[in-house]
Amino acid sequence: SYVLTQPPSVSVAPGQTARITCGGNNIGSKSVHWYQQKPGQAPVLVVYDDSDRPSGIPERFSGSNSGNTATLTISRVEAGDEADYYCQVWDSSSDPHVVFGGGTKLTVL
Amino acid sequence: QVQLQESGPGLVKPSQTLSLTCTVSGGSISSGSYYWSWIRQPAGKGLEWIGRIYTSGSTNYNPSLKSRVTISVDTSKNQFSLKLSSVTAADTAVYYCARGVAVKGNYYYYYMDVWGKGTTVTVSS
């Protein structure tokens, strides 16, 4: 089964740029999606298809994907961005299914 | 806009079957080319996808849970349901339902754009 690897935690000061990575074998050949989850709340889609943003998501959230690493970039980080972030792909194997990364806790210092 | 709401027992005994329903409001479950997914999250842990269903009845399941999972849809009630059999304490989690979007372009991809608030299920005697 396909495996996605995320760092457990990332810390950044307010106003700086946060980069959260998602590693996977040749992940650049897949479409990567990102979710934000704040404590006690359901996940929210923040980036889909590597770099597209759903309506209502600030332009500060962007994504990229190449080689073995996909990256969620959050510019001008705010205190309200503190949350867990999960990457996700579709594994088109003989038994196709969704795969999530283990999640990254973003701490705003 | 479309909203999803999970419902079902909050407590299930070990070895029994967990049953949950997701009610879709603000739109028809049959409209558009959407899939309908279940995802769970044990306390303090990450997200685990359980499976999905299309309104035609076509399903895909997480290989690690496939032998115990059944997802069904009732278009007349605008609902879809999850059954997880032979539960143990390891199945204790917050269970979410979500709407999924599938895109068939140069390659196939799938993501979930609308989520329910989640419901907590505890497996305990």
Tab-separated table of C-alpha atoms in Angstrom:
chain	number	residue	atom	x	y	z
A	1	SER	CA	0.000	0.000	0.000
A	2	TYR	CA	1.133	3.532	-0.756
A	3	VAL	CA	2.671	5.422	2.178
A	4	LEU	CA	2.639	9.181	2.810
A	5	THR	CA	5.158	10.594	5.295
A	6	GLN	CA	4.698	13.931	7.073
A	7	PRO	CA	6.812	15.541	9.797
A	8	PRO	CA	4.998	15.321	13.141
A	9	SER	CA	5.414	19.004	13.838
A	10	VAL	CA	6.361	22.333	12.282
A	11	SER	CA	6.785	25.602	14.168
A	12	VAL	CA	6.760	29.103	12.739
A	13	ALA	CA	6.524	32.656	14.013
A	14	PRO	CA	3.550	34.828	13.072
A	15	GLY	CA	4.028	36.549	9.733
A	16	GLN	CA	6.547	33.996	8.532
A	17	THR	CA	6.103	31.207	5.986
A	18	ALA	CA	5.304	27.641	6.996
A	19	ARG	CA	6.113	24.715	4.745
A	20	ILE	CA	4.642	21.296	5.481
A	21	THR	CA	5.940	18.399	3.447
A	22	CYS	CA	4.343	15.139	2.379
A	23	GLY	CA	6.670	12.468	1.076
A	24	GLY	CA	5.767	9.514	-1.080
A	25	ASN	CA	7.285	7.355	-3.803
A	26	ASN	CA	7.003	9.374	-7.028
A	27	ILE	CA	4.239	11.441	-5.440
A	28	GLY	CA	4.707	13.968	-8.237
A	29	SER	CA	2.790	11.580	-10.477
A	30	LYS	CA	-0.239	11.777	-8.198
A	31	SER	CA	-2.657	14.520	-7.270
A	32	VAL	CA	-2.238	15.643	-3.641
A	33	HIS	CA	-4.888	17.204	-1.441
A	34	TRP	CA	-4.496	18.953	1.922
A	35	TYR	CA	-6.824	19.276	4.907
A	36	GLN	CA	-6.676	21.537	7.947
A	37	GLN	CA	-8.102	20.272	11.226
A	38	LYS	CA	-8.445	22.434	14.306
A	39	PRO	CA	-9.024	20.858	17.740
A	40	GLY	CA	-12.505	19.426	18.149
A	41	GLN	CA	-13.469	20.212	14.559
A	42	ALA	CA	-13.875	18.288	11.337
A	43	PRO	CA	-11.169	18.551	8.683
A	44	VAL	CA	-11.463	21.297	6.085
A	45	LEU	CA	-10.120	21.003	2.544
A	46	VAL	CA	-7.570	23.782	1.956
A	47	VAL	CA	-5.804	22.638	-1.247
A	48	TYR	CA	-6.833	20.078	-3.867
A	49	ASP	CA	-5.131	18.760	-6.993
A	50	ASP	CA	-1.695	19.839	-5.760
A	51	SER	CA	-2.276	23.592	-5.854
A	52	ASP	CA	-5.930	24.572	-6.288
A	53	ARG	CA	-7.819	26.300	-3.506
A	54	PRO	CA	-11.502	25.748	-2.709
A	55	SER	CA	-13.699	28.798	-2.537
A	56	GLY	CA	-13.184	30.695	0.709
A	57	ILE	CA	-9.630	29.508	1.376
A	58	PRO	CA	-7.172	32.413	1.622
A	59	GLU	CA	-4.531	32.861	-1.067
A	60	ARG	CA	-1.953	32.469	1.714
A	61	PHE	CA	-2.461	28.707	1.321
A	62	SER	CA	-0.680	27.206	-1.663
A	63	GLY	CA	0.626	23.846	-2.725
A	64	SER	CA	3.231	22.253	-4.952
A	65	ASN	CA	4.156	18.715	-5.911
A	66	SER	CA	7.203	17.290	-7.629
A	67	GLY	CA	9.358	14.209	-7.469
A	68	ASN	CA	8.936	12.492	-4.126
A	69	THR	CA	7.645	15.484	-2.149
A	70	ALA	CA	4.479	17.561	-2.051
A	71	THR	CA	4.467	20.778	-0.043
A	72	LEU	CA	1.757	22.875	1.557
A	73	THR	CA	2.936	26.458	1.981
A	74	ILE	CA	1.223	28.911	4.294
A	75	SER	CA	2.392	32.504	3.830
A	76	ARG	CA	2.091	35.247	6.415
A	77	VAL	CA	1.133	32.740	9.075
A	78	GLU	CA	-1.516	33.797	11.580
A	79	ALA	CA	-2.346	32.444	15.019
A	80	GLY	CA	-5.565	31.034	13.561
A	81	ASP	CA	-3.567	28.768	11.232
A	82	GLU	CA	-2.434	26.650	14.172
A	83	ALA	CA	-3.883	23.220	13.438
A	84	ASP	CA	-3.140	19.713	12.233
A	85	TYR	CA	-2.606	19.363	8.493
A	86	TYR	CA	-3.074	16.131	6.532
A	87	CYS	CA	-2.075	15.288	2.974
A	88	GLN	CA	-4.101	12.768	0.982
A	89	VAL	CA	-3.854	10.898	-2.313
A	90	TRP	CA	-5.799	8.249	-4.175
A	91	ASP	CA	-3.942	4.954	-4.414
A	92	SER	CA	-4.920	3.484	-7.772
A	93	SER	CA	-3.724	0.008	-6.944
A	94	SER	CA	-5.562	-3.240	-7.621
A	95	ASP	CA	-7.649	-2.355	-4.558
A	96	PRO	CA	-8.000	1.424	-4.975
A	97	HIS	CA	-8.449	3.529	-1.871
A	98	VAL	CA	-7.705	6.841	-0.139
A	99	VAL	CA	-4.414	7.251	1.708
A	100	PHE	CA	-3.786	9.943	4.331
A	101	GLY	CA	-0.473	11.130	5.653
A	102	GLY	CA	0.077	10.875	9.390
A	103	GLY	CA	-0.550	14.575	9.914
A	104	THR	CA	1.589	17.558	10.910
A	105	LYS	CA	0.911	19.779	13.905
A	106	LEU	CA	1.560	23.408	12.958
A	107	THR	CA	2.468	25.523	15.968
A	108	VAL	CA	2.465	29.313	15.690
A	109	LEU	CA	5.048	30.587	18.133
B	1	GLN	CA	-25.026	24.526	0.649
B	2	VAL	CA	-24.744	20.795	1.242
B	3	GLN	CA	-24.439	19.692	4.854
B	4	LEU	CA	-23.787	16.244	6.293
B	5	GLN	CA	-24.818	14.920	9.698
B	6	GLU	CA	-23.733	11.650	11.261
B	7	SER	CA	-26.030	9.756	13.620
B	8	GLY	CA	-26.030	6.464	15.481
B	9	PRO	CA	-25.254	4.825	18.823
B	10	GLY	CA	-22.392	6.343	20.768
B	11	LEU	CA	-21.639	3.083	22.549
B	12	VAL	CA	-21.211	-0.350	20.974
B	13	LYS	CA	-20.276	-3.588	22.712
B	14	PRO	CA	-17.236	-5.573	21.610
B	15	SER	CA	-17.902	-8.161	18.877
B	16	GLN	CA	-21.090	-6.369	17.847
B	17	THR	CA	-21.754	-4.319	14.700
B	18	LEU	CA	-21.300	-0.573	14.623
B	19	SER	CA	-23.979	1.150	12.542
B	20	LEU	CA	-23.956	4.807	11.546
B	21	THR	CA	-26.007	6.910	9.156
B	22	CYS	CA	-25.089	10.119	7.364
B	23	THR	CA	-27.951	12.392	6.336
B	24	VAL	CA	-27.325	14.779	3.461
B	25	SER	CA	-29.208	18.088	3.479
B	26	GLY	CA	-29.180	21.080	1.163
B	27	GLY	CA	-28.952	18.938	-1.941
B	28	SER	CA	-29.784	15.554	-3.397
B	29	ILE	CA	-27.407	12.706	-2.726
B	30	SER	CA	-28.023	11.632	-6.313
B	31	SER	CA	-27.191	14.936	-7.980
B	32	GLY	CA	-23.813	15.516	-9.495
B	33	SER	CA	-21.098	12.941	-9.786
B	34	TYR	CA	-20.285	12.718	-6.099
B	35	TYR	CA	-19.107	9.864	-3.966
B	36	TRP	CA	-19.938	9.527	-0.282
B	37	SER	CA	-17.217	8.526	2.167
B	38	TRP	CA	-16.681	7.462	5.755
B	39	ILE	CA	-13.508	8.415	7.632
B	40	ARG	CA	-12.564	7.831	11.270
B	41	GLN	CA	-10.092	9.265	13.753
B	42	PRO	CA	-9.116	7.667	17.084
B	43	ALA	CA	-8.516	10.166	19.852
B	44	GLY	CA	-5.170	11.895	19.396
B	45	LYS	CA	-4.426	10.070	16.162
B	46	GLY	CA	-4.633	10.680	12.426
B	47	LEU	CA	-7.355	10.223	9.842
B	48	GLU	CA	-8.214	6.779	8.480
B	49	TRP	CA	-10.385	6.409	5.377
B	50	ILE	CA	-12.945	3.626	5.697
B	51	GLY	CA	-14.588	3.586	2.304
B	52	ARG	CA	-16.908	5.251	-0.177
B	53	ILE	CA	-20.034	4.625	-2.207
B	54	TYR	CA	-21.468	6.045	-5.421
B	55	THR	CA	-25.197	6.392	-5.803
B	56	SER	CA	-25.111	3.501	-8.267
B	57	GLY	CA	-24.078	1.358	-5.316
B	58	SER	CA	-20.460	0.964	-6.412
B	59	THR	CA	-18.098	0.846	-3.427
B	60	ASN	CA	-14.407	0.984	-2.536
B	61	TYR	CA	-13.070	0.079	0.885
B	62	ASN	CA	-9.852	0.459	2.822
B	63	PRO	CA	-8.080	-2.872	2.326
B	64	SER	CA	-7.272	-3.025	6.052
B	65	LEU	CA	-10.988	-2.891	6.977
B	66	LYS	CA	-12.575	-4.421	3.907
B	67	SER	CA	-13.545	-7.719	5.502
B	68	ARG	CA	-15.635	-5.957	8.177
B	69	VAL	CA	-17.109	-2.956	6.341
B	70	THR	CA	-20.313	-2.438	4.419
B	71	ILE	CA	-21.381	0.964	3.070
B	72	SER	CA	-24.825	1.384	1.573
B	73	VAL	CA	-26.927	4.223	0.209
B	74	ASP	CA	-30.636	5.051	0.441
B	75	THR	CA	-31.361	7.724	-2.141
B	76	SER	CA	-35.031	7.961	-1.097
B	77	LYS	CA	-33.938	9.148	2.339
B	78	ASN	CA	-30.895	11.098	1.108
B	79	GLN	CA	-28.731	8.996	3.408
B	80	PHE	CA	-25.806	6.633	3.298
B	81	SER	CA	-24.754	4.231	6.012
B	82	LEU	CA	-21.792	2.433	7.518
B	83	LYS	CA	-21.726	-0.981	9.126
B	84	LEU	CA	-18.548	-2.227	10.794
B	85	SER	CA	-18.739	-5.744	12.186
B	86	SER	CA	-16.887	-7.546	14.971
B	87	VAL	CA	-15.786	-4.317	16.621
B	88	THR	CA	-13.088	-4.080	19.276
B	89	ALA	CA	-11.752	-1.252	21.415
B	90	ALA	CA	-9.470	-0.340	18.491
B	91	ASP	CA	-12.560	0.807	16.581
B	92	THR	CA	-13.254	3.525	19.152
B	93	ALA	CA	-13.014	6.793	17.254
B	94	VAL	CA	-14.730	9.879	15.915
B	95	TYR	CA	-16.467	8.846	12.705
B	96	TYR	CA	-16.935	11.387	9.917
B	97	CYS	CA	-18.950	11.230	6.738
B	98	ALA	CA	-17.881	13.322	3.761
B	99	ARG	CA	-18.758	14.135	0.164
B	100	GLY	CA	-16.123	13.096	-2.332
B	101	VAL	CA	-15.178	14.468	-5.713
B	102	ALA	CA	-13.648	12.168	-8.313
B	103	VAL	CA	-11.812	13.540	-11.333
B	104	LYS	CA	-10.820	11.462	-14.327
B	105	GLY	CA	-8.283	13.452	-16.292
B	106	ASN	CA	-4.801	12.436	-17.302
B	107	TYR	CA	-4.957	10.427	-14.127
B	108	TYR	CA	-7.645	9.732	-11.575
B	109	TYR	CA	-7.873	11.553	-8.299
B	110	TYR	CA	-10.315	11.887	-5.431
B	111	TYR	CA	-10.746	14.305	-2.561
B	112	MET	CA	-13.391	15.145	0.044
B	113	ASP	CA	-14.768	18.667	-0.001
B	114	VAL	CA	-17.647	18.651	2.494
B	115	TRP	CA	-17.465	16.943	5.882
B	116	GLY	CA	-19.900	16.264	8.677
B	117	LYS	CA	-19.068	17.361	12.221
B	118	GLY	CA	-18.333	13.806	13.296
B	119	THR	CA	-19.794	11.480	15.891
B	120	THR	CA	-17.936	9.705	18.681
B	121	VAL	CA	-18.303	5.937	18.932
B	122	THR	CA	-16.920	4.063	21.912
B	123	VAL	CA	-16.540	0.290	21.898
B	124	SER	CA	-16.866	-0.984	25.448
B	125	SER	CA	-18.787	-3.551	27.434
